């Protein structure tokens, strides 16, 4: 077990959990920290959270804490979307969408992992499906792996720009939680 390799990710996660803050990374701009959890949500926040997407510019990503798990939110570029859409299902290691809002046997097309009309937003639980590390790819300067999405530093699983496993030991695509758009710039997760 690569204990040493996991430690930085656990520290990152603890920072998120302790402060209920999220880090914003982007291709051109480094955002400092913005608060994402609704402070007056009380116990309900454990079940669902609302996230304001307005500060997250194209090419940037944020991580929020939901039910004790990191949730990755990436504002995808048109190139990232086009790349994800162009991948044939037959090229995928895991052919299922792993979208909690859809039936288990739903194919892992890019539209099945996003919301219609909001395909620029990719929202997933940021826990590697191999042994549970937190993949890199959210912050400015992170390695994003061979497919431009996320790279798990523990044992080298590569995820694409739709969060689908493409290379390495992870068996499944990153989980898409149940979420809905409250309006054009706000989502409710859970
Ligand atoms: S936990 Fe092993 S590759 Fe991610």
Short mmCIF file of N, CA and C and ligand atoms in Angstrom, two decimals:
data_model
loop_
_atom_site.label_atom_id
_atom_site.label_comp_id
_atom_site.label_asym_id
_atom_site.label_seq_id
_atom_site.Cartn_x
_atom_site.Cartn_y
_atom_site.Cartn_z
N UNK A 1 0.86 -1.22 0.00
CA UNK A 1 0.00 0.00 0.00
C UNK A 1 0.89 1.25 0.00
N UNK A 2 0.64 2.15 -0.92
CA UNK A 2 1.49 3.32 -1.04
C UNK A 2 1.05 4.40 -0.06
N UNK A 3 1.35 4.19 1.21
CA UNK A 3 0.90 5.11 2.25
C UNK A 3 1.47 6.51 2.01
N UNK A 4 2.75 6.56 1.69
CA UNK A 4 3.38 7.87 1.52
C UNK A 4 2.73 8.66 0.39
N UNK A 5 2.43 7.94 -0.70
CA UNK A 5 1.86 8.63 -1.85
C UNK A 5 0.48 9.19 -1.55
N UNK A 6 -0.22 8.59 -0.57
CA UNK A 6 -1.58 9.03 -0.31
C UNK A 6 -1.63 10.25 0.62
N UNK A 7 -0.57 10.43 1.38
CA UNK A 7 -0.64 11.44 2.43
C UNK A 7 -0.95 12.84 1.94
N UNK A 8 -0.31 13.31 0.83
CA UNK A 8 -0.62 14.67 0.41
C UNK A 8 -2.10 14.84 0.07
N UNK A 9 -2.70 13.80 -0.51
CA UNK A 9 -4.10 13.93 -0.90
C UNK A 9 -4.99 13.98 0.32
N UNK A 10 -4.63 13.20 1.32
CA UNK A 10 -5.43 13.22 2.54
C UNK A 10 -5.32 14.58 3.22
N UNK A 11 -4.12 15.17 3.17
CA UNK A 11 -3.97 16.49 3.77
C UNK A 11 -4.85 17.49 3.03
N UNK A 12 -4.82 17.43 1.70
CA UNK A 12 -5.65 18.34 0.91
C UNK A 12 -7.10 18.20 1.35
N UNK A 13 -7.52 16.97 1.51
CA UNK A 13 -8.91 16.70 1.83
C UNK A 13 -9.26 17.26 3.20
N UNK A 14 -8.32 17.09 4.15
CA UNK A 14 -8.58 17.59 5.50
C UNK A 14 -8.71 19.10 5.50
N UNK A 15 -7.92 19.78 4.69
CA UNK A 15 -8.04 21.23 4.60
C UNK A 15 -9.43 21.60 4.12
N UNK A 16 -9.91 20.89 3.13
CA UNK A 16 -11.25 21.16 2.61
C UNK A 16 -12.30 20.91 3.69
N UNK A 17 -12.15 19.80 4.40
CA UNK A 17 -13.15 19.44 5.39
C UNK A 17 -13.17 20.42 6.54
N UNK A 18 -12.00 20.86 6.99
CA UNK A 18 -11.93 21.71 8.15
C UNK A 18 -12.49 23.10 7.88
N UNK A 19 -12.24 23.63 6.71
CA UNK A 19 -12.63 25.01 6.46
C UNK A 19 -13.87 25.17 5.64
N UNK A 20 -14.36 24.09 5.07
CA UNK A 20 -15.49 24.17 4.15
C UNK A 20 -15.21 25.19 3.06
N UNK A 21 -13.96 25.26 2.68
CA UNK A 21 -13.56 26.14 1.59
C UNK A 21 -13.14 25.29 0.40
N UNK A 22 -13.12 25.89 -0.74
CA UNK A 22 -12.67 25.16 -1.92
C UNK A 22 -11.56 25.92 -2.60
N UNK A 23 -10.67 25.19 -3.22
CA UNK A 23 -9.60 25.80 -3.99
C UNK A 23 -10.03 25.84 -5.44
N UNK A 24 -9.68 26.89 -6.11
CA UNK A 24 -10.05 27.05 -7.50
C UNK A 24 -8.78 27.05 -8.33
N UNK A 25 -8.71 26.19 -9.29
CA UNK A 25 -7.56 26.14 -10.17
C UNK A 25 -8.01 26.40 -11.59
N UNK A 26 -7.17 26.98 -12.40
CA UNK A 26 -7.56 27.23 -13.77
C UNK A 26 -6.37 27.31 -14.69
N UNK A 27 -6.65 27.31 -15.96
CA UNK A 27 -5.58 27.31 -16.95
C UNK A 27 -4.82 28.63 -16.93
N UNK A 28 -5.52 29.73 -16.71
CA UNK A 28 -4.87 31.03 -16.82
C UNK A 28 -4.81 31.77 -15.48
N UNK A 29 -5.71 31.47 -14.60
CA UNK A 29 -5.83 32.26 -13.38
C UNK A 29 -5.83 31.35 -12.16
N UNK A 30 -5.13 31.77 -11.12
CA UNK A 30 -5.20 31.04 -9.86
C UNK A 30 -6.11 31.81 -8.93
N UNK A 31 -7.23 31.20 -8.64
CA UNK A 31 -8.15 31.82 -7.69
C UNK A 31 -7.69 31.49 -6.30
N UNK A 32 -7.88 32.36 -5.34
CA UNK A 32 -7.45 32.01 -3.99
C UNK A 32 -8.41 30.98 -3.38
N UNK A 33 -9.25 31.39 -2.51
CA UNK A 33 -10.20 30.46 -1.91
C UNK A 33 -11.56 31.14 -1.86
N UNK A 34 -12.58 30.37 -2.13
CA UNK A 34 -13.92 30.93 -2.01
C UNK A 34 -14.76 29.96 -1.21
N UNK A 35 -15.68 30.50 -0.48
CA UNK A 35 -16.51 29.65 0.36
C UNK A 35 -17.66 29.10 -0.47
N UNK A 36 -17.90 27.82 -0.35
CA UNK A 36 -18.93 27.22 -1.18
C UNK A 36 -20.09 26.66 -0.38
N UNK A 37 -19.86 26.24 0.86
CA UNK A 37 -20.97 25.63 1.58
C UNK A 37 -21.86 26.68 2.20
N UNK A 38 -23.11 26.47 2.13
CA UNK A 38 -24.07 27.39 2.68
C UNK A 38 -24.03 27.30 4.21
N UNK A 39 -23.61 28.37 4.92
CA UNK A 39 -23.41 28.25 6.35
C UNK A 39 -24.68 28.06 7.15
N UNK A 40 -25.84 28.44 6.61
CA UNK A 40 -27.06 28.32 7.39
C UNK A 40 -27.86 27.08 7.00
N UNK A 41 -27.25 26.21 6.28
CA UNK A 41 -27.97 25.04 5.82
C UNK A 41 -28.14 24.00 6.92
N UNK A 42 -27.32 24.10 7.99
CA UNK A 42 -27.47 23.20 9.12
C UNK A 42 -27.32 21.74 8.74
N UNK A 43 -28.11 20.93 9.41
CA UNK A 43 -28.00 19.49 9.18
C UNK A 43 -28.36 19.11 7.75
N UNK A 44 -29.20 19.92 7.11
CA UNK A 44 -29.60 19.62 5.75
C UNK A 44 -28.40 19.59 4.82
N UNK A 45 -27.34 20.35 5.18
CA UNK A 45 -26.16 20.40 4.35
C UNK A 45 -25.48 19.05 4.25
N UNK A 46 -25.74 18.22 5.24
CA UNK A 46 -25.15 16.89 5.19
C UNK A 46 -25.77 16.07 4.06
N UNK A 47 -27.02 16.37 3.75
CA UNK A 47 -27.70 15.61 2.71
C UNK A 47 -27.57 16.27 1.35
N UNK A 48 -27.61 17.59 1.32
CA UNK A 48 -27.50 18.28 0.05
C UNK A 48 -26.82 19.63 0.26
N UNK A 49 -26.14 20.08 -0.77
CA UNK A 49 -25.51 21.40 -0.71
C UNK A 49 -25.80 22.13 -2.01
N UNK A 50 -25.83 23.45 -1.91
CA UNK A 50 -25.94 24.27 -3.12
C UNK A 50 -24.58 24.89 -3.40
N UNK A 51 -24.23 24.92 -4.65
CA UNK A 51 -22.93 25.46 -5.05
C UNK A 51 -23.13 26.52 -6.12
N UNK A 52 -22.54 27.70 -5.88
CA UNK A 52 -22.59 28.79 -6.85
C UNK A 52 -21.47 28.57 -7.86
N UNK A 53 -21.85 28.41 -9.12
CA UNK A 53 -20.86 28.14 -10.16
C UNK A 53 -20.34 29.42 -10.83
N UNK A 54 -20.97 30.54 -10.53
CA UNK A 54 -20.66 31.78 -11.26
C UNK A 54 -19.17 32.15 -11.22
N UNK A 55 -18.47 31.95 -10.08
CA UNK A 55 -17.05 32.36 -10.08
C UNK A 55 -16.13 31.43 -10.85
N UNK A 56 -16.62 30.29 -11.28
CA UNK A 56 -15.75 29.29 -11.90
C UNK A 56 -15.74 29.50 -13.42
N UNK A 57 -14.65 30.05 -13.89
CA UNK A 57 -14.56 30.37 -15.31
C UNK A 57 -14.21 29.14 -16.12
N UNK A 58 -14.45 29.25 -17.43
CA UNK A 58 -14.13 28.14 -18.33
C UNK A 58 -12.67 27.72 -18.17
N UNK A 59 -12.44 26.44 -18.05
CA UNK A 59 -11.09 25.92 -17.86
C UNK A 59 -10.69 25.76 -16.41
N UNK A 60 -11.56 26.24 -15.50
CA UNK A 60 -11.25 26.14 -14.08
C UNK A 60 -12.03 25.00 -13.43
N UNK A 61 -11.59 24.66 -12.23
CA UNK A 61 -12.26 23.60 -11.48
C UNK A 61 -12.28 23.96 -10.01
N UNK A 62 -13.29 23.47 -9.30
CA UNK A 62 -13.35 23.63 -7.86
C UNK A 62 -13.67 22.28 -7.24
N UNK A 63 -13.37 22.18 -5.96
CA UNK A 63 -13.73 20.98 -5.20
C UNK A 63 -14.56 21.40 -4.01
N UNK A 64 -15.70 20.75 -3.82
CA UNK A 64 -16.55 21.04 -2.66
C UNK A 64 -16.70 19.76 -1.84
N UNK A 65 -17.09 19.95 -0.60
CA UNK A 65 -17.28 18.80 0.28
C UNK A 65 -18.76 18.49 0.40
N UNK A 66 -19.12 17.25 0.15
CA UNK A 66 -20.52 16.83 0.21
C UNK A 66 -20.59 15.44 0.84
N UNK A 67 -21.36 15.34 1.92
CA UNK A 67 -21.49 14.07 2.64
C UNK A 67 -20.12 13.46 2.94
N UNK A 68 -19.18 14.31 3.30
CA UNK A 68 -17.85 13.84 3.66
C UNK A 68 -16.96 13.47 2.49
N UNK A 69 -17.43 13.72 1.29
CA UNK A 69 -16.64 13.35 0.11
C UNK A 69 -16.29 14.61 -0.68
N UNK A 70 -15.12 14.59 -1.34
CA UNK A 70 -14.81 15.69 -2.25
C UNK A 70 -15.62 15.51 -3.54
N UNK A 71 -16.19 16.59 -4.02
CA UNK A 71 -16.88 16.56 -5.32
C UNK A 71 -16.15 17.51 -6.25
N UNK A 72 -15.73 16.96 -7.38
CA UNK A 72 -15.03 17.75 -8.39
C UNK A 72 -16.06 18.43 -9.29
N UNK A 73 -15.86 19.71 -9.53
CA UNK A 73 -16.70 20.45 -10.47
C UNK A 73 -15.76 21.13 -11.46
N UNK A 74 -15.82 20.72 -12.71
CA UNK A 74 -14.96 21.34 -13.72
C UNK A 74 -15.81 22.05 -14.75
N UNK A 75 -15.43 23.29 -15.03
CA UNK A 75 -16.07 24.05 -16.11
C UNK A 75 -15.28 23.74 -17.38
N UNK A 76 -15.80 22.82 -18.16
CA UNK A 76 -15.02 22.30 -19.29
C UNK A 76 -14.97 23.27 -20.47
N UNK A 77 -13.87 23.19 -21.18
CA UNK A 77 -13.71 23.98 -22.40
C UNK A 77 -14.41 23.24 -23.55
N UNK A 78 -14.71 23.95 -24.65
CA UNK A 78 -15.28 23.25 -25.81
C UNK A 78 -14.38 22.13 -26.31
N UNK A 79 -13.08 22.32 -26.21
CA UNK A 79 -12.14 21.28 -26.66
C UNK A 79 -12.26 20.04 -25.77
N UNK A 80 -12.38 20.25 -24.47
CA UNK A 80 -12.52 19.11 -23.56
C UNK A 80 -13.82 18.34 -23.83
N UNK A 81 -14.87 19.07 -24.10
CA UNK A 81 -16.16 18.43 -24.39
C UNK A 81 -16.07 17.64 -25.69
N UNK A 82 -15.51 18.28 -26.72
CA UNK A 82 -15.40 17.61 -28.02
C UNK A 82 -14.55 16.36 -27.93
N UNK A 83 -13.47 16.43 -27.18
CA UNK A 83 -12.60 15.27 -27.02
C UNK A 83 -13.35 14.14 -26.33
N UNK A 84 -14.10 14.46 -25.30
CA UNK A 84 -14.85 13.43 -24.57
C UNK A 84 -15.93 12.81 -25.45
N UNK A 85 -16.60 13.63 -26.25
CA UNK A 85 -17.68 13.12 -27.09
C UNK A 85 -17.17 12.23 -28.22
N UNK A 86 -15.93 12.45 -28.63
CA UNK A 86 -15.39 11.72 -29.78
C UNK A 86 -14.95 10.30 -29.44
N UNK A 87 -14.94 9.95 -28.16
CA UNK A 87 -14.43 8.63 -27.75
C UNK A 87 -15.51 7.56 -27.94
N UNK A 88 -15.22 6.52 -28.76
CA UNK A 88 -16.20 5.43 -28.90
C UNK A 88 -16.32 4.64 -27.59
N UNK A 89 -17.52 4.19 -27.30
CA UNK A 89 -17.74 3.40 -26.09
C UNK A 89 -16.80 2.19 -26.05
N UNK A 90 -16.51 1.64 -27.21
CA UNK A 90 -15.67 0.44 -27.27
C UNK A 90 -14.23 0.72 -26.82
N UNK A 91 -13.86 1.98 -26.75
CA UNK A 91 -12.51 2.32 -26.27
C UNK A 91 -12.44 2.43 -24.75
N UNK A 92 -13.59 2.36 -24.10
CA UNK A 92 -13.62 2.61 -22.66
C UNK A 92 -13.38 1.34 -21.85
N UNK A 93 -12.68 1.49 -20.74
CA UNK A 93 -12.47 0.38 -19.81
C UNK A 93 -13.79 0.04 -19.11
N UNK A 94 -14.52 1.07 -18.72
CA UNK A 94 -15.83 0.91 -18.05
C UNK A 94 -16.88 1.52 -18.96
N UNK A 95 -17.77 0.70 -19.50
CA UNK A 95 -18.72 1.17 -20.50
C UNK A 95 -19.97 1.80 -19.89
N UNK A 96 -20.05 1.84 -18.54
CA UNK A 96 -21.27 2.35 -17.90
C UNK A 96 -21.08 3.78 -17.36
N UNK A 97 -22.16 4.54 -17.42
CA UNK A 97 -22.09 5.97 -17.12
C UNK A 97 -21.77 6.26 -15.65
N UNK A 98 -22.16 5.34 -14.75
CA UNK A 98 -21.93 5.55 -13.30
C UNK A 98 -22.52 6.88 -12.86
N UNK A 99 -23.68 7.18 -13.41
CA UNK A 99 -24.40 8.40 -13.08
C UNK A 99 -25.55 8.00 -12.17
N UNK A 100 -25.51 8.45 -10.91
CA UNK A 100 -26.49 8.02 -9.92
C UNK A 100 -27.92 8.43 -10.29
N UNK A 101 -28.07 9.34 -11.25
CA UNK A 101 -29.40 9.77 -11.66
C UNK A 101 -29.96 8.90 -12.79
N UNK A 102 -29.15 7.97 -13.30
CA UNK A 102 -29.56 7.17 -14.46
C UNK A 102 -29.46 5.67 -14.13
N UNK A 103 -30.16 4.82 -14.89
CA UNK A 103 -30.07 3.38 -14.64
C UNK A 103 -28.64 2.86 -14.73
N UNK A 104 -28.38 1.76 -14.02
CA UNK A 104 -27.02 1.23 -13.90
C UNK A 104 -26.40 0.86 -15.25
N UNK A 105 -27.25 0.44 -16.21
CA UNK A 105 -26.69 -0.02 -17.48
C UNK A 105 -26.61 1.08 -18.53
N UNK A 106 -26.73 2.32 -18.12
CA UNK A 106 -26.63 3.45 -19.06
C UNK A 106 -25.21 3.54 -19.60
N UNK A 107 -25.06 3.64 -20.93
CA UNK A 107 -23.72 3.71 -21.50
C UNK A 107 -22.97 5.00 -21.11
N UNK A 108 -21.65 4.89 -21.07
CA UNK A 108 -20.81 5.98 -20.57
C UNK A 108 -20.49 7.01 -21.65
N UNK A 109 -21.52 7.45 -22.37
CA UNK A 109 -21.29 8.54 -23.32
C UNK A 109 -21.09 9.84 -22.53
N UNK A 110 -20.52 10.82 -23.17
CA UNK A 110 -20.33 12.10 -22.47
C UNK A 110 -21.67 12.72 -22.05
N UNK A 111 -22.70 12.75 -22.93
CA UNK A 111 -23.98 13.32 -22.49
C UNK A 111 -24.59 12.61 -21.29
N UNK A 112 -24.33 11.31 -21.15
CA UNK A 112 -24.89 10.57 -20.01
C UNK A 112 -24.16 10.86 -18.70
N UNK A 113 -23.09 11.63 -18.76
CA UNK A 113 -22.36 11.98 -17.53
C UNK A 113 -22.48 13.47 -17.22
N UNK A 114 -23.30 14.16 -17.99
CA UNK A 114 -23.52 15.59 -17.75
C UNK A 114 -25.03 15.85 -17.84
N UNK A 115 -25.40 17.13 -17.75
CA UNK A 115 -26.82 17.50 -17.90
C UNK A 115 -27.02 18.17 -19.26
N UNK A 116 -28.09 17.82 -19.95
CA UNK A 116 -28.41 18.47 -21.21
C UNK A 116 -28.53 19.97 -21.04
N UNK A 117 -27.88 20.70 -21.94
CA UNK A 117 -27.89 22.16 -21.86
C UNK A 117 -26.85 22.72 -20.92
N UNK A 118 -26.20 21.85 -20.16
CA UNK A 118 -25.14 22.27 -19.22
C UNK A 118 -23.92 21.36 -19.38
N UNK A 119 -23.66 20.96 -20.60
CA UNK A 119 -22.60 19.96 -20.80
C UNK A 119 -21.20 20.52 -20.52
N UNK A 120 -21.12 21.82 -20.36
CA UNK A 120 -19.82 22.41 -20.00
C UNK A 120 -19.46 22.12 -18.53
N UNK A 121 -20.42 21.67 -17.73
CA UNK A 121 -20.14 21.37 -16.33
C UNK A 121 -20.06 19.87 -16.12
N UNK A 122 -18.94 19.43 -15.57
CA UNK A 122 -18.77 18.02 -15.20
C UNK A 122 -18.66 17.95 -13.69
N UNK A 123 -19.55 17.17 -13.08
CA UNK A 123 -19.65 17.10 -11.61
C UNK A 123 -19.53 15.63 -11.20
N UNK A 124 -18.52 15.33 -10.37
CA UNK A 124 -18.24 13.94 -10.02
C UNK A 124 -17.69 13.85 -8.61
N UNK A 125 -17.89 12.71 -7.99
CA UNK A 125 -17.23 12.43 -6.71
C UNK A 125 -15.75 12.20 -7.01
N UNK A 126 -14.90 12.97 -6.33
CA UNK A 126 -13.46 12.94 -6.63
C UNK A 126 -12.71 11.88 -5.85
N UNK A 127 -13.17 10.66 -5.95
CA UNK A 127 -12.50 9.55 -5.26
C UNK A 127 -12.20 8.47 -6.28
N UNK A 128 -10.92 8.13 -6.39
CA UNK A 128 -10.49 7.13 -7.37
C UNK A 128 -11.20 5.81 -7.09
N UNK A 129 -11.65 5.17 -8.16
CA UNK A 129 -12.41 3.92 -8.00
C UNK A 129 -11.51 2.71 -7.80
N UNK A 130 -10.20 2.93 -7.74
CA UNK A 130 -9.30 1.82 -7.43
C UNK A 130 -9.29 1.59 -5.93
N UNK A 131 -8.55 2.42 -5.19
CA UNK A 131 -8.47 2.23 -3.74
C UNK A 131 -8.79 3.51 -2.97
N UNK A 132 -9.41 4.47 -3.63
CA UNK A 132 -9.97 5.59 -2.90
C UNK A 132 -9.11 6.82 -2.71
N UNK A 133 -8.01 6.94 -3.42
CA UNK A 133 -7.23 8.19 -3.35
C UNK A 133 -7.99 9.31 -4.07
N UNK A 134 -7.51 10.53 -3.86
CA UNK A 134 -8.12 11.67 -4.53
C UNK A 134 -7.26 12.03 -5.74
N UNK A 135 -7.80 11.88 -6.95
CA UNK A 135 -7.00 12.15 -8.15
C UNK A 135 -6.58 13.62 -8.25
N UNK A 136 -5.46 13.85 -8.91
CA UNK A 136 -4.99 15.20 -9.22
C UNK A 136 -5.63 15.65 -10.53
N UNK A 137 -5.70 16.98 -10.70
CA UNK A 137 -6.26 17.51 -11.93
C UNK A 137 -7.16 18.70 -11.68
N UNK A 138 -7.39 19.01 -10.41
CA UNK A 138 -8.26 20.13 -10.07
C UNK A 138 -7.52 21.46 -9.98
N UNK A 139 -6.28 21.40 -9.54
CA UNK A 139 -5.57 22.64 -9.26
C UNK A 139 -4.66 23.06 -10.40
N UNK A 140 -4.35 24.35 -10.41
CA UNK A 140 -3.44 24.88 -11.40
C UNK A 140 -2.11 24.12 -11.32
N UNK A 141 -1.64 23.66 -12.45
CA UNK A 141 -0.35 22.99 -12.49
C UNK A 141 -0.39 21.51 -12.19
N UNK A 142 -1.56 20.99 -11.80
CA UNK A 142 -1.66 19.55 -11.58
C UNK A 142 -1.44 18.78 -12.87
N UNK A 143 -0.80 17.63 -12.76
CA UNK A 143 -0.78 16.70 -13.88
C UNK A 143 -2.20 16.20 -14.09
N UNK A 144 -2.63 16.13 -15.35
CA UNK A 144 -4.00 15.71 -15.64
C UNK A 144 -4.06 14.37 -16.35
N UNK A 145 -2.90 13.73 -16.49
CA UNK A 145 -2.87 12.40 -17.09
C UNK A 145 -2.86 12.43 -18.60
N UNK A 146 -2.83 11.25 -19.18
CA UNK A 146 -2.69 11.12 -20.64
C UNK A 146 -3.94 11.52 -21.41
N UNK A 147 -5.05 11.71 -20.70
CA UNK A 147 -6.31 12.00 -21.40
C UNK A 147 -6.89 13.36 -20.98
N UNK A 148 -6.07 14.16 -20.32
CA UNK A 148 -6.46 15.55 -20.04
C UNK A 148 -7.46 15.75 -18.93
N UNK A 149 -7.78 14.68 -18.19
CA UNK A 149 -8.77 14.83 -17.12
C UNK A 149 -8.13 14.85 -15.76
N UNK A 150 -7.96 13.68 -15.17
CA UNK A 150 -7.39 13.56 -13.83
C UNK A 150 -6.42 12.38 -13.80
N UNK A 151 -5.45 12.48 -12.91
CA UNK A 151 -4.46 11.42 -12.74
C UNK A 151 -4.38 11.07 -11.26
N UNK A 152 -4.62 9.82 -10.95
CA UNK A 152 -4.52 9.40 -9.55
C UNK A 152 -3.06 9.13 -9.22
N UNK A 153 -2.52 9.82 -8.22
CA UNK A 153 -1.09 9.71 -7.94
C UNK A 153 -0.72 8.42 -7.21
N UNK A 154 -1.71 7.71 -6.72
CA UNK A 154 -1.38 6.53 -5.91
C UNK A 154 -0.87 5.38 -6.75
N UNK A 155 -1.59 5.03 -7.81
CA UNK A 155 -1.16 3.90 -8.64
C UNK A 155 -1.32 4.20 -10.12
N UNK A 156 -1.51 5.46 -10.48
CA UNK A 156 -1.47 5.85 -11.89
C UNK A 156 -2.71 5.54 -12.70
N UNK A 157 -3.87 5.84 -12.18
CA UNK A 157 -5.09 5.73 -13.01
C UNK A 157 -5.33 7.06 -13.72
N UNK A 158 -5.59 6.96 -15.02
CA UNK A 158 -5.81 8.15 -15.84
C UNK A 158 -7.29 8.25 -16.19
N UNK A 159 -7.88 9.39 -15.94
CA UNK A 159 -9.29 9.64 -16.27
C UNK A 159 -9.37 10.71 -17.36
N UNK A 160 -10.36 10.59 -18.24
CA UNK A 160 -10.45 11.55 -19.34
C UNK A 160 -11.30 12.77 -18.95
N UNK A 161 -11.60 13.62 -19.93
CA UNK A 161 -12.30 14.88 -19.64
C UNK A 161 -13.80 14.68 -19.37
N UNK A 162 -14.23 13.42 -19.37
CA UNK A 162 -15.57 13.09 -18.87
C UNK A 162 -15.47 12.31 -17.57
N UNK A 163 -14.25 12.20 -17.02
CA UNK A 163 -14.05 11.46 -15.77
C UNK A 163 -14.13 9.95 -15.93
N UNK A 164 -13.90 9.47 -17.13
CA UNK A 164 -13.96 8.02 -17.38
C UNK A 164 -12.56 7.43 -17.28
N UNK A 165 -12.47 6.26 -16.66
CA UNK A 165 -11.17 5.61 -16.52
C UNK A 165 -10.69 5.16 -17.91
N UNK A 166 -9.46 5.51 -18.24
CA UNK A 166 -8.93 5.18 -19.57
C UNK A 166 -7.65 4.36 -19.51
N UNK A 167 -6.95 4.40 -18.35
CA UNK A 167 -5.68 3.70 -18.26
C UNK A 167 -5.35 3.55 -16.78
N UNK A 168 -4.78 2.40 -16.40
CA UNK A 168 -4.42 2.19 -15.01
C UNK A 168 -5.36 1.21 -14.32
N UNK A 169 -5.16 1.00 -13.02
CA UNK A 169 -5.86 -0.09 -12.32
C UNK A 169 -7.30 0.21 -11.91
N UNK A 170 -7.75 1.46 -11.94
CA UNK A 170 -9.11 1.74 -11.48
C UNK A 170 -10.13 1.02 -12.37
N UNK A 171 -11.13 0.39 -11.79
CA UNK A 171 -12.07 -0.40 -12.58
C UNK A 171 -13.26 0.37 -13.13
N UNK A 172 -13.58 1.50 -12.50
CA UNK A 172 -14.82 2.19 -12.87
C UNK A 172 -14.58 3.68 -13.13
N UNK A 173 -15.50 4.25 -13.89
CA UNK A 173 -15.49 5.70 -14.08
C UNK A 173 -15.79 6.40 -12.76
N UNK A 174 -15.35 7.65 -12.63
CA UNK A 174 -15.67 8.41 -11.43
C UNK A 174 -17.19 8.57 -11.33
N UNK A 175 -17.71 8.46 -10.12
CA UNK A 175 -19.16 8.51 -9.89
C UNK A 175 -19.72 9.92 -10.11
N UNK A 176 -20.82 9.98 -10.83
CA UNK A 176 -21.55 11.24 -10.98
C UNK A 176 -22.68 11.22 -9.95
N UNK A 177 -22.68 12.16 -8.99
CA UNK A 177 -23.73 12.16 -7.98
C UNK A 177 -25.03 12.73 -8.54
N UNK A 178 -26.10 12.53 -7.81
CA UNK A 178 -27.37 13.18 -8.19
C UNK A 178 -27.24 14.68 -7.93
N UNK A 179 -27.52 15.47 -8.92
CA UNK A 179 -27.51 16.92 -8.75
C UNK A 179 -28.48 17.53 -9.75
N UNK A 180 -28.87 18.77 -9.47
CA UNK A 180 -29.75 19.49 -10.39
C UNK A 180 -29.35 20.95 -10.43
N UNK A 181 -29.66 21.58 -11.55
CA UNK A 181 -29.43 23.01 -11.66
C UNK A 181 -30.61 23.75 -11.05
N UNK A 182 -30.32 24.57 -10.04
CA UNK A 182 -31.34 25.42 -9.42
C UNK A 182 -31.64 26.59 -10.35
N UNK A 183 -30.60 27.12 -10.94
CA UNK A 183 -30.71 28.10 -12.00
C UNK A 183 -29.46 27.94 -12.86
N UNK A 184 -29.20 28.86 -13.75
CA UNK A 184 -28.10 28.69 -14.70
C UNK A 184 -26.73 28.66 -14.04
N UNK A 185 -26.63 29.23 -12.84
CA UNK A 185 -25.31 29.33 -12.21
C UNK A 185 -25.27 28.69 -10.83
N UNK A 186 -26.27 27.92 -10.51
CA UNK A 186 -26.26 27.29 -9.19
C UNK A 186 -26.76 25.85 -9.29
N UNK A 187 -26.05 24.94 -8.60
CA UNK A 187 -26.50 23.55 -8.57
C UNK A 187 -26.78 23.13 -7.14
N UNK A 188 -27.62 22.12 -7.03
CA UNK A 188 -27.87 21.48 -5.75
C UNK A 188 -27.42 20.03 -5.88
N UNK A 189 -26.46 19.65 -5.05
CA UNK A 189 -25.94 18.28 -5.07
C UNK A 189 -26.62 17.51 -3.96
N UNK A 190 -27.18 16.36 -4.30
CA UNK A 190 -27.83 15.52 -3.32
C UNK A 190 -29.33 15.68 -3.32
S1 LIG B 1 -6.20 4.57 -5.68
FE1 LIG B 1 -4.98 3.29 -6.93
S2 LIG B 1 -4.93 4.34 -8.83
FE2 LIG B 1 -6.17 5.57 -7.60
#
